[in-house]
mmCIF file of C-alpha atoms in Angstrom:
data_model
loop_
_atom_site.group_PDB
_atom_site.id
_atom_site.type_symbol
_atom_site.label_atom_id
_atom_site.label_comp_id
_atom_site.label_asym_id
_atom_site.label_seq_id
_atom_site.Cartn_x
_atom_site.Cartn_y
_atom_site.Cartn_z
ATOM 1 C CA UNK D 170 12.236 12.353 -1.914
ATOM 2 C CA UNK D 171 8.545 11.855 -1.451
ATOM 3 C CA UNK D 172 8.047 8.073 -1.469
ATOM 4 C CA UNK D 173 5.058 5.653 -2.334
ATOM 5 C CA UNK D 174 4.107 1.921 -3.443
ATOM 6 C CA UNK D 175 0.693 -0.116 -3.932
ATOM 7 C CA UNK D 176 -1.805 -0.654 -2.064
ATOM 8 C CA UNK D 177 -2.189 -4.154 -0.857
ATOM 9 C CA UNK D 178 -3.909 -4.994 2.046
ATOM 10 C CA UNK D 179 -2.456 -3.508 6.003
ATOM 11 C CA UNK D 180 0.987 -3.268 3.885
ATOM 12 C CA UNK D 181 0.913 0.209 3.609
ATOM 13 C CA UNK D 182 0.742 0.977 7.575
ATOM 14 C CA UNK D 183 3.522 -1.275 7.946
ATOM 15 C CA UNK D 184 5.425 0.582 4.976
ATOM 16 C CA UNK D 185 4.521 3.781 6.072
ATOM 17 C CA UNK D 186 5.709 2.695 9.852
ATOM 18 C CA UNK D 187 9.374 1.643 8.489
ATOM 19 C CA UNK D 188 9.911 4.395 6.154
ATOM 20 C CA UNK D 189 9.006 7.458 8.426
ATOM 21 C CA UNK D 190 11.232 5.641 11.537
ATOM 22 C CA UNK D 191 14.007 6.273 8.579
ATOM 23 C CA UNK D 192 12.995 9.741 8.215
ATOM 24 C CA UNK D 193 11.725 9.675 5.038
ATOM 25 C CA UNK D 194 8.473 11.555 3.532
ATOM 26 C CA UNK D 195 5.689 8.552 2.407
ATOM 27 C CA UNK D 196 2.929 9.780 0.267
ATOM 28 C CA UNK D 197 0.221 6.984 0.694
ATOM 29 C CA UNK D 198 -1.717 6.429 -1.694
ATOM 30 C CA UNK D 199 -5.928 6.845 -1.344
ATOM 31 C CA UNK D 200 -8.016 4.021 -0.387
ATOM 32 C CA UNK D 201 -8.633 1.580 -3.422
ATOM 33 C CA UNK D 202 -11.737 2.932 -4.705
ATOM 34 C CA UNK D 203 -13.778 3.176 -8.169
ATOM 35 C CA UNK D 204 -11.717 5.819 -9.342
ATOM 36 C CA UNK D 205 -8.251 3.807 -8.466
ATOM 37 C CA UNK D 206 -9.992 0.890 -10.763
ATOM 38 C CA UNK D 207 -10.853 3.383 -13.531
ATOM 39 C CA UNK D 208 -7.597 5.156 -13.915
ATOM 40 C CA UNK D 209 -5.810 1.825 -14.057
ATOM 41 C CA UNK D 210 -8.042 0.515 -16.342
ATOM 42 C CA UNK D 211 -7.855 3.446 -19.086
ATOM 43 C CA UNK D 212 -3.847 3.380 -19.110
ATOM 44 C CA UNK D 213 -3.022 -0.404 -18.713
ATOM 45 C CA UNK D 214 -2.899 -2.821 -21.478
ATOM 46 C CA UNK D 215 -6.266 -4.625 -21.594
ATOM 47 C CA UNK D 216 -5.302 -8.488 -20.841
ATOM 48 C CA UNK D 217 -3.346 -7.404 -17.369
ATOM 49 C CA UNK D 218 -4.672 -8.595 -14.312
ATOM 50 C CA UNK D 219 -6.625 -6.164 -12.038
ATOM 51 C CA UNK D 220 -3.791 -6.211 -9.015
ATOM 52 C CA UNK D 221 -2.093 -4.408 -12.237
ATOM 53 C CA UNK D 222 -4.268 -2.220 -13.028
ATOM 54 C CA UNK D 223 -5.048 -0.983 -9.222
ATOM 55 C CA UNK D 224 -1.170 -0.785 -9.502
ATOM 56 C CA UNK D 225 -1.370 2.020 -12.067
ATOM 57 C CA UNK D 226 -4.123 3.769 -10.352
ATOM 58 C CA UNK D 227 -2.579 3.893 -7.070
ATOM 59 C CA UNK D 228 0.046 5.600 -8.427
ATOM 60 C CA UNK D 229 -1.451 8.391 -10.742
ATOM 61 C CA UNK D 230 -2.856 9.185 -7.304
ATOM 62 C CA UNK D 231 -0.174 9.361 -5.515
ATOM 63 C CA UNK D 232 1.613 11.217 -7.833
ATOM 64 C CA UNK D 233 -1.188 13.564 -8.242
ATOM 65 C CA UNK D 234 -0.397 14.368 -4.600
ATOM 66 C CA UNK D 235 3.134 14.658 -4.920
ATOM 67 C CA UNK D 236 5.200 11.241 -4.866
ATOM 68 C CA UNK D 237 8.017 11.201 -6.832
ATOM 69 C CA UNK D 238 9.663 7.978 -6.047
ATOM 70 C CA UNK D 239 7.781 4.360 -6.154
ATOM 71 C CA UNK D 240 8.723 1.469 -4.374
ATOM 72 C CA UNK D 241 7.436 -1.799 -5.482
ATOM 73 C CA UNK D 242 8.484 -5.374 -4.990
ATOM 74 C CA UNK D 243 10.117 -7.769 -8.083
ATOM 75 C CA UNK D 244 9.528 -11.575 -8.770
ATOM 76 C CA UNK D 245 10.824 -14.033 -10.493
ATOM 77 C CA UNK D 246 9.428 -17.702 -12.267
ATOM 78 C CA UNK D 247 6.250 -18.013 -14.229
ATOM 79 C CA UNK D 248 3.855 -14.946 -13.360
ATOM 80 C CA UNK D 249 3.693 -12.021 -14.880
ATOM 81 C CA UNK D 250 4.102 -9.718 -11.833
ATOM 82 C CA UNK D 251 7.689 -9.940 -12.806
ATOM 83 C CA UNK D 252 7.435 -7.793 -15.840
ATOM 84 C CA UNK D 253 5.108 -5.403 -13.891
ATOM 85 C CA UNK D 254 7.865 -2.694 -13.014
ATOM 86 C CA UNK D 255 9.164 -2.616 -16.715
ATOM 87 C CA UNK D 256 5.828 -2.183 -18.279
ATOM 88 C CA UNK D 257 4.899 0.434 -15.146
ATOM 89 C CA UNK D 258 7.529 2.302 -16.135
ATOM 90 C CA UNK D 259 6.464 2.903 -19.742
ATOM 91 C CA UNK D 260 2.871 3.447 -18.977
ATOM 92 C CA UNK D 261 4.059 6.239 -16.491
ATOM 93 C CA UNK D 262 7.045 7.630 -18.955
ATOM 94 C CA UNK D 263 4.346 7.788 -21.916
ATOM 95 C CA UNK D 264 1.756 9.488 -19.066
ATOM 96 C CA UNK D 265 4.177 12.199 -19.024
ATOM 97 C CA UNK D 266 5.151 11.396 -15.375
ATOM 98 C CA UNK D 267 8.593 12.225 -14.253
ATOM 99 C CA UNK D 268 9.093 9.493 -10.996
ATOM 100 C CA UNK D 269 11.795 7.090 -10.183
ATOM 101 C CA UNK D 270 10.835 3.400 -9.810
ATOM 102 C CA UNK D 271 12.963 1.792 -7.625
ATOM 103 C CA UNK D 272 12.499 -2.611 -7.386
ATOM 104 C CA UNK D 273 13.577 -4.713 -4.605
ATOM 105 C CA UNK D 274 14.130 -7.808 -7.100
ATOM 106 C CA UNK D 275 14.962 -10.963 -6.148
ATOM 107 C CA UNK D 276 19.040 -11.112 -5.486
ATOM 108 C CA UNK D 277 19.828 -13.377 -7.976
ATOM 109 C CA UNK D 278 23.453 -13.919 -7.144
ATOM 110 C CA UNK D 279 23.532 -10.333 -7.033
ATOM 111 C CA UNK D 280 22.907 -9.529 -3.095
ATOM 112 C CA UNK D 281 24.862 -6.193 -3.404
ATOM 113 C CA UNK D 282 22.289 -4.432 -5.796
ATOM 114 C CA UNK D 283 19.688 -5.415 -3.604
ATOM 115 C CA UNK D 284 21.275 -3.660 -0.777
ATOM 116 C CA UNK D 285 21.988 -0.894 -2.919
ATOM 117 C CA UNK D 286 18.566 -0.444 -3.813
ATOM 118 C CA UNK D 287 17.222 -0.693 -0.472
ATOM 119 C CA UNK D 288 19.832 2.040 0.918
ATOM 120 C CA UNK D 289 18.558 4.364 -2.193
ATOM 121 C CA UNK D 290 14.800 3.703 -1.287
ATOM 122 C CA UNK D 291 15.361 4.629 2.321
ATOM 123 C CA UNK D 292 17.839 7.123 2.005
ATOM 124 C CA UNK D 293 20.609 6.134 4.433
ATOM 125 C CA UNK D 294 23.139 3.378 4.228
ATOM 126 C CA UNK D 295 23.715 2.837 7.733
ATOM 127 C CA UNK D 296 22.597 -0.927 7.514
ATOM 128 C CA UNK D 297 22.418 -1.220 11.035
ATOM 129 C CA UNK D 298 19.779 1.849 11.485
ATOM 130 C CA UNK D 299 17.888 0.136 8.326
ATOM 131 C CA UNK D 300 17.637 -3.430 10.249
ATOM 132 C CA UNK D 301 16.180 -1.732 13.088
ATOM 133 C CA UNK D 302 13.376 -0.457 11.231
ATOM 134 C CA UNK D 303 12.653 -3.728 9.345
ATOM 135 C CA UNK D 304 12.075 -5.359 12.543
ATOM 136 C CA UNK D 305 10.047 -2.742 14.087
ATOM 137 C CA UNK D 306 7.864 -2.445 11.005
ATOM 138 C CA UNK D 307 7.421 -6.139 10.779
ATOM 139 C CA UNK D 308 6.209 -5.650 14.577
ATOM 140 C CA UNK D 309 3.670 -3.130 13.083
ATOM 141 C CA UNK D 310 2.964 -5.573 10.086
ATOM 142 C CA UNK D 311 2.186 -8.759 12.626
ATOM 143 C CA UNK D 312 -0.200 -6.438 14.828
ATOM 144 C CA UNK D 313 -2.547 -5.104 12.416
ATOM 145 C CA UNK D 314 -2.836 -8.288 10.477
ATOM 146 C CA UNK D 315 -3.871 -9.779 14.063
ATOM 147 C CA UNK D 316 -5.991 -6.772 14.260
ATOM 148 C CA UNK D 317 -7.706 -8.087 11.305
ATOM 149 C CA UNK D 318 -7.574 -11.981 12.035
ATOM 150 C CA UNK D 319 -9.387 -10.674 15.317
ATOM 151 C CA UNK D 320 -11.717 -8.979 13.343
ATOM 152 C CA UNK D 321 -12.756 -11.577 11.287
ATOM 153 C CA UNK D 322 -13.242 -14.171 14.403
ATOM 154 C CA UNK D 323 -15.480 -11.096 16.089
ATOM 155 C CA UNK D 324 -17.628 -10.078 12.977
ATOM 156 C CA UNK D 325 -19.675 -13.693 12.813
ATOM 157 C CA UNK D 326 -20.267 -14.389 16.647
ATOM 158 C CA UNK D 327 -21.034 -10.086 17.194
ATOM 159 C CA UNK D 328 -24.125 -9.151 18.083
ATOM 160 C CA UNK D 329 -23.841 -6.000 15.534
ATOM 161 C CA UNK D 330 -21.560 -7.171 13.487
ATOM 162 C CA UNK D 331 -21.151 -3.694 11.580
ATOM 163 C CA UNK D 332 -19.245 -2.447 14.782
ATOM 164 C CA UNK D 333 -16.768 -4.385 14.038
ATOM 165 C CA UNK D 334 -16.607 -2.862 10.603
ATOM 166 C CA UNK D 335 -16.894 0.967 11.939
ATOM 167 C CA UNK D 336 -13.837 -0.162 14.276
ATOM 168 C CA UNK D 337 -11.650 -0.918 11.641
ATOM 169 C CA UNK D 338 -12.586 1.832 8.947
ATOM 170 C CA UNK D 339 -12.355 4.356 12.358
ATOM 171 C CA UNK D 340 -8.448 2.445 12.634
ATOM 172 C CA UNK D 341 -7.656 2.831 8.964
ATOM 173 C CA UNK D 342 -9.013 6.529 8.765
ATOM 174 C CA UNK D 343 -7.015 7.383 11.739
ATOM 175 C CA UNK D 344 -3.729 5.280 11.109
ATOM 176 C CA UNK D 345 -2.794 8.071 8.457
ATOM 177 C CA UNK D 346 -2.595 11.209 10.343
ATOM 178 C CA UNK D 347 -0.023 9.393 12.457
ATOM 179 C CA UNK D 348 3.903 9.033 12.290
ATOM 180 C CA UNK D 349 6.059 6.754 12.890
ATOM 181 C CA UNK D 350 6.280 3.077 14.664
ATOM 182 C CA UNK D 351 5.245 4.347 18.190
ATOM 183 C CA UNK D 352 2.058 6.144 17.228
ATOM 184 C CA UNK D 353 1.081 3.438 14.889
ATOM 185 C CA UNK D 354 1.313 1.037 17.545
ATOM 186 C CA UNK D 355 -0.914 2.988 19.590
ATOM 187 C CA UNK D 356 -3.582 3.623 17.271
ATOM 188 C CA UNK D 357 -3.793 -0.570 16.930
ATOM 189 C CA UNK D 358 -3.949 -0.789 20.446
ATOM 190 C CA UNK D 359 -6.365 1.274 20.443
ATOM 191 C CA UNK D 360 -8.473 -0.319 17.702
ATOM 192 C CA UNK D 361 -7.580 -3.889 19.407
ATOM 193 C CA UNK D 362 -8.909 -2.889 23.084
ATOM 194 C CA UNK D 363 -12.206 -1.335 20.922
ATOM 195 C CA UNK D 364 -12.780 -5.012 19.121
ATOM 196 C CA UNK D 365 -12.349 -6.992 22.699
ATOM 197 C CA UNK D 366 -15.416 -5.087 23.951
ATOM 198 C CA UNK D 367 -17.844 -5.930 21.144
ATOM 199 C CA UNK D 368 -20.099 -7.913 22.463
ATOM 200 C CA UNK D 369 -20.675 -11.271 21.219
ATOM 201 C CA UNK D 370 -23.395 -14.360 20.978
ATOM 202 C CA UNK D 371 -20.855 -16.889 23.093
ATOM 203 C CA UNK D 372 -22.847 -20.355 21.845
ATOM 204 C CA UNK D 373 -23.556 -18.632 18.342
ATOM 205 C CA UNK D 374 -22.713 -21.446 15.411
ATOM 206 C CA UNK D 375 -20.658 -20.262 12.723
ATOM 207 C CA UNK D 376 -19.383 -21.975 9.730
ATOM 208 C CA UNK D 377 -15.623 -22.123 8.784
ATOM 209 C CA UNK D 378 -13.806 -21.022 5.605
ATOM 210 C CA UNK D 379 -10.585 -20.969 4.575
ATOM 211 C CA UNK D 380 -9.715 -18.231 1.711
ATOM 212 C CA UNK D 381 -7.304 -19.436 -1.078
ATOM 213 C CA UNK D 382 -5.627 -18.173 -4.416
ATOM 214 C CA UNK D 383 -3.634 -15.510 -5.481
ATOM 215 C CA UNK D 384 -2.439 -13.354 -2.866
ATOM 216 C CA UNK D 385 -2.976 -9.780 -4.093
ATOM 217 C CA UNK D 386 -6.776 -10.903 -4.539
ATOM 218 C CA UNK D 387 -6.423 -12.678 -1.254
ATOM 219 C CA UNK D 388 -4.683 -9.473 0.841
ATOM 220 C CA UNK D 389 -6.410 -6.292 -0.959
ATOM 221 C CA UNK D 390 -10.051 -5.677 0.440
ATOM 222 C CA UNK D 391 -10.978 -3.705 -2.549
ATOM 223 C CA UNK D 392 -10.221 -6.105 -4.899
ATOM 224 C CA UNK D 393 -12.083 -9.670 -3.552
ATOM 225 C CA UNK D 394 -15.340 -6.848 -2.886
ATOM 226 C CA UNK D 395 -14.623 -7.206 0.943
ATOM 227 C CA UNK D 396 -14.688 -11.094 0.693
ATOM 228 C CA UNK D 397 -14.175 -11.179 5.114
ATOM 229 C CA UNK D 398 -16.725 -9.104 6.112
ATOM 230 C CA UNK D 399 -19.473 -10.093 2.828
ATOM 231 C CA UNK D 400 -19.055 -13.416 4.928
ATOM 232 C CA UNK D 401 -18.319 -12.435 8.366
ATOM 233 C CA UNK D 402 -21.989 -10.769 8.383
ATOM 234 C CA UNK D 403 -23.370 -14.318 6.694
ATOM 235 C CA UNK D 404 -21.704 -15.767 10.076
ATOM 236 C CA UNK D 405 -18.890 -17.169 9.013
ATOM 237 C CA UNK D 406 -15.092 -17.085 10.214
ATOM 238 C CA UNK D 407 -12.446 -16.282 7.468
ATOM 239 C CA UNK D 408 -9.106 -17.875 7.296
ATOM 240 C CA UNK D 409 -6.608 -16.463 4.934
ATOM 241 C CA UNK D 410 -4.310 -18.703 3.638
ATOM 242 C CA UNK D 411 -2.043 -15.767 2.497
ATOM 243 C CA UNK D 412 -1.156 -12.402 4.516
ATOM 244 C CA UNK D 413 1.416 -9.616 4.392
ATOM 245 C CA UNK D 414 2.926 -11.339 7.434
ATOM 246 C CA UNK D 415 3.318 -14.620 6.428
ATOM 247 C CA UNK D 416 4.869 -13.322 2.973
ATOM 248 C CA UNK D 417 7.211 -11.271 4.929
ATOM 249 C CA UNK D 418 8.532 -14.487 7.247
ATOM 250 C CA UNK D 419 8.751 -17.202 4.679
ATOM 251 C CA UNK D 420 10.377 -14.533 1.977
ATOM 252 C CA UNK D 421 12.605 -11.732 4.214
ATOM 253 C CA UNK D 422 13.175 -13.541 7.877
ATOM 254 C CA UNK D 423 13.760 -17.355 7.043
ATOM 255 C CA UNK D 424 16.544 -17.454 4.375
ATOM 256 C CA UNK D 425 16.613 -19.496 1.729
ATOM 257 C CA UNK D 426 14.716 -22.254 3.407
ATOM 258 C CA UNK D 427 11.604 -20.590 4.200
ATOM 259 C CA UNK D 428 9.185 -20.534 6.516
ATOM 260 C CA UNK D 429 7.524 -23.638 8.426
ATOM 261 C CA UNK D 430 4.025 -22.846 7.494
ATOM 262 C CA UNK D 431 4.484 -22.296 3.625
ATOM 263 C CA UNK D 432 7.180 -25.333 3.232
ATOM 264 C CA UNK D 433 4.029 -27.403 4.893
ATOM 265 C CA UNK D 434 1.822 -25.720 2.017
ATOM 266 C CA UNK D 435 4.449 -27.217 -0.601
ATOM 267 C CA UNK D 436 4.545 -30.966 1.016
ATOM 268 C CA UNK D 437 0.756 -30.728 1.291
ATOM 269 C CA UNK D 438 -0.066 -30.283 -2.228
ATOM 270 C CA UNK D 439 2.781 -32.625 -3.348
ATOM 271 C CA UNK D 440 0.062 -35.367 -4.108
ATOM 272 C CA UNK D 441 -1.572 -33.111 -6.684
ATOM 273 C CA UNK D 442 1.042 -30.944 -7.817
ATOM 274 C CA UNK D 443 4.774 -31.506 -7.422
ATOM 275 C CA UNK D 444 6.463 -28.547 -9.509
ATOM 276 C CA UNK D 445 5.925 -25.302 -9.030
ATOM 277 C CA UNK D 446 3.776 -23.095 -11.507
ATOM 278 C CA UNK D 447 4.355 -19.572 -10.916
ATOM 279 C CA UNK D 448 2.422 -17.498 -8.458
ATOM 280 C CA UNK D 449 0.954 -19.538 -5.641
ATOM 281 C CA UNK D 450 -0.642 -21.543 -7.383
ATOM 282 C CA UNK D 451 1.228 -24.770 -5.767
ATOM 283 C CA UNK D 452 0.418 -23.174 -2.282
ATOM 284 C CA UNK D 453 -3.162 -22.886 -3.327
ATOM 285 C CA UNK D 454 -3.263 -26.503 -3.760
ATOM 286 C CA UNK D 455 -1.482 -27.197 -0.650
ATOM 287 C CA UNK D 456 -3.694 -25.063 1.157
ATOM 288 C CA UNK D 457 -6.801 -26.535 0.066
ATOM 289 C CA UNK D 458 -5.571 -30.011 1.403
ATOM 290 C CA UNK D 459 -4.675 -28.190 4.942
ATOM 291 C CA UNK D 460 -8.136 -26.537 5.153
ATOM 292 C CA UNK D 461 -9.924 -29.857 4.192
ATOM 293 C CA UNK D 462 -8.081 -32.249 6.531
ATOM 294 C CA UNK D 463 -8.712 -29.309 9.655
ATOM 295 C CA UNK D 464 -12.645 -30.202 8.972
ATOM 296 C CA UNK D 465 -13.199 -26.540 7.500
ATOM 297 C CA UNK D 466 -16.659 -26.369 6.086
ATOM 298 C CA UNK D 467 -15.577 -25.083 3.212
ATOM 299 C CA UNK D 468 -13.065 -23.479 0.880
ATOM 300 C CA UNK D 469 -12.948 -20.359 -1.552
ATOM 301 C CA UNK D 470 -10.287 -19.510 -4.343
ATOM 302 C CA UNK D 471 -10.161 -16.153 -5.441
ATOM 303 C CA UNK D 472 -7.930 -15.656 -8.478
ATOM 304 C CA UNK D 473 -8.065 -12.444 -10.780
ATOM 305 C CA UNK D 474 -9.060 -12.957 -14.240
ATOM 306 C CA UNK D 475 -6.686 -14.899 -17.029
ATOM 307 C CA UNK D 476 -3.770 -15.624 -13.633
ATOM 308 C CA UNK D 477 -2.127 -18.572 -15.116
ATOM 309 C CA UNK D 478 -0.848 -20.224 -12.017
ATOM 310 C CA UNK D 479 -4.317 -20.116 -10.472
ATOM 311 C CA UNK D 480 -5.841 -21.496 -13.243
ATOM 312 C CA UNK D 481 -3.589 -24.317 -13.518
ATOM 313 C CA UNK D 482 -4.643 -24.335 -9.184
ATOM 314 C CA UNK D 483 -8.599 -24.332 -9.936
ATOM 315 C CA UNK D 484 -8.154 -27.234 -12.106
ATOM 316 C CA UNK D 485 -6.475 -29.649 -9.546
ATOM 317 C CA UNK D 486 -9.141 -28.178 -6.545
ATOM 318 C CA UNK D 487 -12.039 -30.677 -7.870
ATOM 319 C CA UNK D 488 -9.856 -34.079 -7.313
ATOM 320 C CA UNK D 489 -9.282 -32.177 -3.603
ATOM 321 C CA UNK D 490 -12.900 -31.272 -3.161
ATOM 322 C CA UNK D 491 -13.701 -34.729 -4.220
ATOM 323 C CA UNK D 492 -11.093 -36.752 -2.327
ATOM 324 C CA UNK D 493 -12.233 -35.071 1.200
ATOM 325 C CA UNK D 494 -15.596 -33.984 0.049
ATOM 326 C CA UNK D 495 -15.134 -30.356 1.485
ATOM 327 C CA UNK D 496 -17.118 -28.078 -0.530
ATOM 328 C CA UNK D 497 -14.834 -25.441 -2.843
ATOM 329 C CA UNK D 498 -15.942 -22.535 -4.601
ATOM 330 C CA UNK D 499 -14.059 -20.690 -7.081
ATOM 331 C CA UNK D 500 -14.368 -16.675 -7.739
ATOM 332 C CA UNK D 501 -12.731 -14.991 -10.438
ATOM 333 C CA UNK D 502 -12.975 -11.127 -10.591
ATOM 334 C CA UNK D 503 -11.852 -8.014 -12.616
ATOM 335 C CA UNK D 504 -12.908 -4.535 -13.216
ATOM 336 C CA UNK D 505 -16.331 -5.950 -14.975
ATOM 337 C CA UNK D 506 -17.213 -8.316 -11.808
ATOM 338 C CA UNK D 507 -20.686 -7.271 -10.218
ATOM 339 C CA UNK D 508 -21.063 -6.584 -6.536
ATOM 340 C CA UNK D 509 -25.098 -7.821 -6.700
ATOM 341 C CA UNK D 510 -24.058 -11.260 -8.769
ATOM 342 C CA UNK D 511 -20.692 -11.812 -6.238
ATOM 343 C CA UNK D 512 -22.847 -11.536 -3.149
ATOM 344 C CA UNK D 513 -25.505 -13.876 -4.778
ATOM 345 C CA UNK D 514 -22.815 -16.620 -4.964
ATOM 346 C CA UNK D 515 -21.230 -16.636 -1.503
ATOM 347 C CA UNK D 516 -24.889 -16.484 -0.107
ATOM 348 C CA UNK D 517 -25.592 -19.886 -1.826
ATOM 349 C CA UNK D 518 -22.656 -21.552 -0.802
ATOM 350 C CA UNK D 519 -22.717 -20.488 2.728
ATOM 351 C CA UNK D 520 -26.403 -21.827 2.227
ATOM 352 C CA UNK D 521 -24.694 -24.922 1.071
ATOM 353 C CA UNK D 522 -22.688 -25.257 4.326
ATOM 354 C CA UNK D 523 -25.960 -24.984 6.347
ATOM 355 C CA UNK D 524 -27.326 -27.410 5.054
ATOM 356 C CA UNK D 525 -24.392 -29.687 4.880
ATOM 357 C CA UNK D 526 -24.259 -29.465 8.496
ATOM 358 C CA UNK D 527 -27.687 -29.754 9.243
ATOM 359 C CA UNK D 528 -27.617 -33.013 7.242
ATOM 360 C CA UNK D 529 -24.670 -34.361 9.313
ATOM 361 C CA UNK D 530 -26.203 -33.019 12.460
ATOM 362 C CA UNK D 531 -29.527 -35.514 11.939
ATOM 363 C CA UNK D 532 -27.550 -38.168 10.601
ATOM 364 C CA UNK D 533 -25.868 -37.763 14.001
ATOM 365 C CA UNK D 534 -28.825 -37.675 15.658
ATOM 366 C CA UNK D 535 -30.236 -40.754 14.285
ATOM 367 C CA UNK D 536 -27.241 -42.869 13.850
ATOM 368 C CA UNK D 537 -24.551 -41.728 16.741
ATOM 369 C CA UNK D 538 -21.771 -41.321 15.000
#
C-alpha cells in the first residue's frame, strides 16, 4: 500500500511523520504548483472551489508517482467539502485511475467504522501502537506550525527578510528525504536554531494582522499566493486564526466539547451570528471580534471563490469593522486570481495601516491621550 492525501499547509510532514512511524510507504504529493492548479482545473467540475480542485491535482500527481491509496478527511453540515470524497472518486474512476479512497468521516453514532477505517489506512489494528503515533505526529504537527508562527514574527523585524524565506523552503526541501518522527524532528530543530540567528531590527515598528476565513485558503501557501510572507516583507506580523494544530486539538484531542480557543471563537461572534453556517464561517466572525478587541491593526478574510459560509462571514465583517473601527479587507481567489493585482491590494491596505497609525500617533502627540 503506497499511501497519499492533499496538500494543505505543514499537514503533510505531520502525515508523513505518523504514517512512516506505522511502517507504512507515503507517497507525498509535489509542492502545490501551476501544474497542480491546471490538472485540477481541467478534470473538476467548473463551480468547485479551488481547495477542490488542488485536491484533484495533488492526486493525479501522486498517483503518477505511484500512490495507490488516498487518505482524506470527511465533514459534515452546510459546506460542500462533505461531498468532496464522493465526487473525487468519480472524477478519478472516469480518469481511468485504479486507487482506493479511504475517509475518516465524522462518527456519526457510528465510532466503530471510524476505527475501522483508520486501522485499514494505517495498516495495523493494534490501537495502542496507532495512539502512539497520533501523539507523536501531533508533536511533529505543533513544531513546524511554531516553526512557521516563528517565521512569520522574524520575516517583518529581519534585516533580510528573504532569509527567513530560504530557511524555510531549505526545511521543506529537506523534510522529504527524511523518515520517520525522529528525523523529522531534527530537521525542525534544525530549521528553528537557523531562524533564532537571523538577525533582526530590535525597535523596528511593524503593523499587526490577523488572517481570517476559510481554512484551506487560510493553511495552504499556494493557494492565498503566500499571503505571510507577501506581508511579512511589507513589515507586518501574521496571525492565523486557523492552523493544522488548532484543527487537530479542538476536533481529535478535546472530545465532544472542543477546544478552549475555538469555543471562545463561537461566544465571540455570538453578537453577530448565533447559528452556525457551515464551514467556519461562524469562527470567522468570532475571530474578527478577537483580533479587533486585541488592538490588531487590521484584519484580512481570505475565502475561495462562491464558499457559502464565508460569504454569509464577509457580510456580517462590515457591522465588526464598523463597531471597533479596525480596518478589514476581504480577498477572494481562484485559479483566475492575478499575482500583480493581489499584491497591489495588500500594499494599499498595509498603506492604510500606516497611515492610520501615523494619524493616531500625532493626535497623540498633540492631545496626550
Amino acid at each position: 500500500m503506497k499511501i497519499t492525501f492533499p496538500h494543505m499547509g505543514n499537514v503533510y510532514v505531520a502525515a508523513k511523520a505518523l504514517l512512516e512511524d506505522l511502517g507504512n510507504e507515503v507517497i507525498v504529493p509535489p509542492k502545490c504548483s501551476k501544474k497542480t492548479l491546471e490538472l485540477g482545473t481541467k478534470y473538476s467540475p467548473e463551480t468547485i472551489c479551488l481547495p477542490f480542485k488542488i485536491n484533484i491535482g495533488n492526486y493525479i500527481e501522486s498517483i503518477e508517482k505511484g500512490a495507490d491509496t488516498i487518505l482524506i478527511t470527511g465533514s459534515c453540515g452546510p459546506c460542500r467539502f462533505g461531498y468532496y470524497s464522493v465526487i473525487e472518486k468519480e472524477i478519478l474512476h472516469d480518469l481511468g485511475y485504479d486507487v482506493e479512497i479511504i475517509v475518516f468521516d465524522p462518527p456519526d453514532g457510528k465510532p466503530m467504522e471510524l476505527v475501522k477505517r483508520i486501522m485499514k489506512a494505517t495498516n495495523t489494528k493494534n490501537v495502542a501502537k496507532i495512539l502512539r503515533s497520533l501523539v507523536r505526529g501531533k508533536k511533529v504537527l505543533e513544531k513546524v506550525d511554531e516553526l512557521t508562527d516563528i517565521a512569520n514574527k522574524k520575516r517583518p523585524r529581519a534585516i533580510n527578510g528573504y532569509e527567513v524565506d530560504m530557511i524555510i523552503d531549505e526545511f521543506h526541501r529537506e523534510v522529504r528525504k527524511v523518515y520517520g518522527v525522529e528525523q523529522i524532528i531534527d530537521k525542525i530543530k534544525y530549521a528553528r536554531e537557523k531562524l533564532e540567528n537571523v538577525e533582526i531590527e530590535k525597535n523596528k515598528e511593524v503593523y499587526k494582522v490577523g488572517i481570517v476565513g476559510e481554512i484551506y485558503t487560510i493553511i495552504e501557501p499556494f493557494v492565498n499566493l503566500e499571503i505571510e510572507r507577501k506581508l511579512g516583507h511589507l513589515g507586518v506580523e501574521v496571525d492565523k486564526s486557523l492552523t493544522p494544530t488548532k484543527w487537530v486539538k479542538h476536533h481529535l484531542f478535546s472530545g465532544p466539547i472542543g477546544s478552549k480557543e475555538e469555543n471562545k471563537k463561537i461566544e465571540a461572534a455570538k453578537p453577530y451570528l448565533k447559528a452556525m453556517v457551515g464551514g467556519h464561517g461562524r469562527e470567522t466572525v468570532g475571530s474578527a471580534v478577537i483580533y479587533a478587541e486585541e488592538g490588531y491593526d487590521g484584519i484580512i478574510q481570505l475565502l475561495p471563490l462562491t464558499c457559502m459560509p464565508e460569504i454569509v462571514a464577509e457580510s456580517i465583517l462590515p457591522a465588526i469593522q464598523r463597531d471597533y473601527g479596525v480596518p478589514i479587507m476581504t480577498l477572494i481567489v481562484d485559479e483566475m486570481t492575478g499575482e500583480a493585482g493581489y499584491l497591489t491590494r495588500l500594499e494599499a491596505f498595509v498603506d492604510l495601516l500606516k497611515k492610520r497609525k501615523e494619524d493616531k500617533n500625532i493626535e497623540k502627540l498633540l492631545f496626550g491621550n
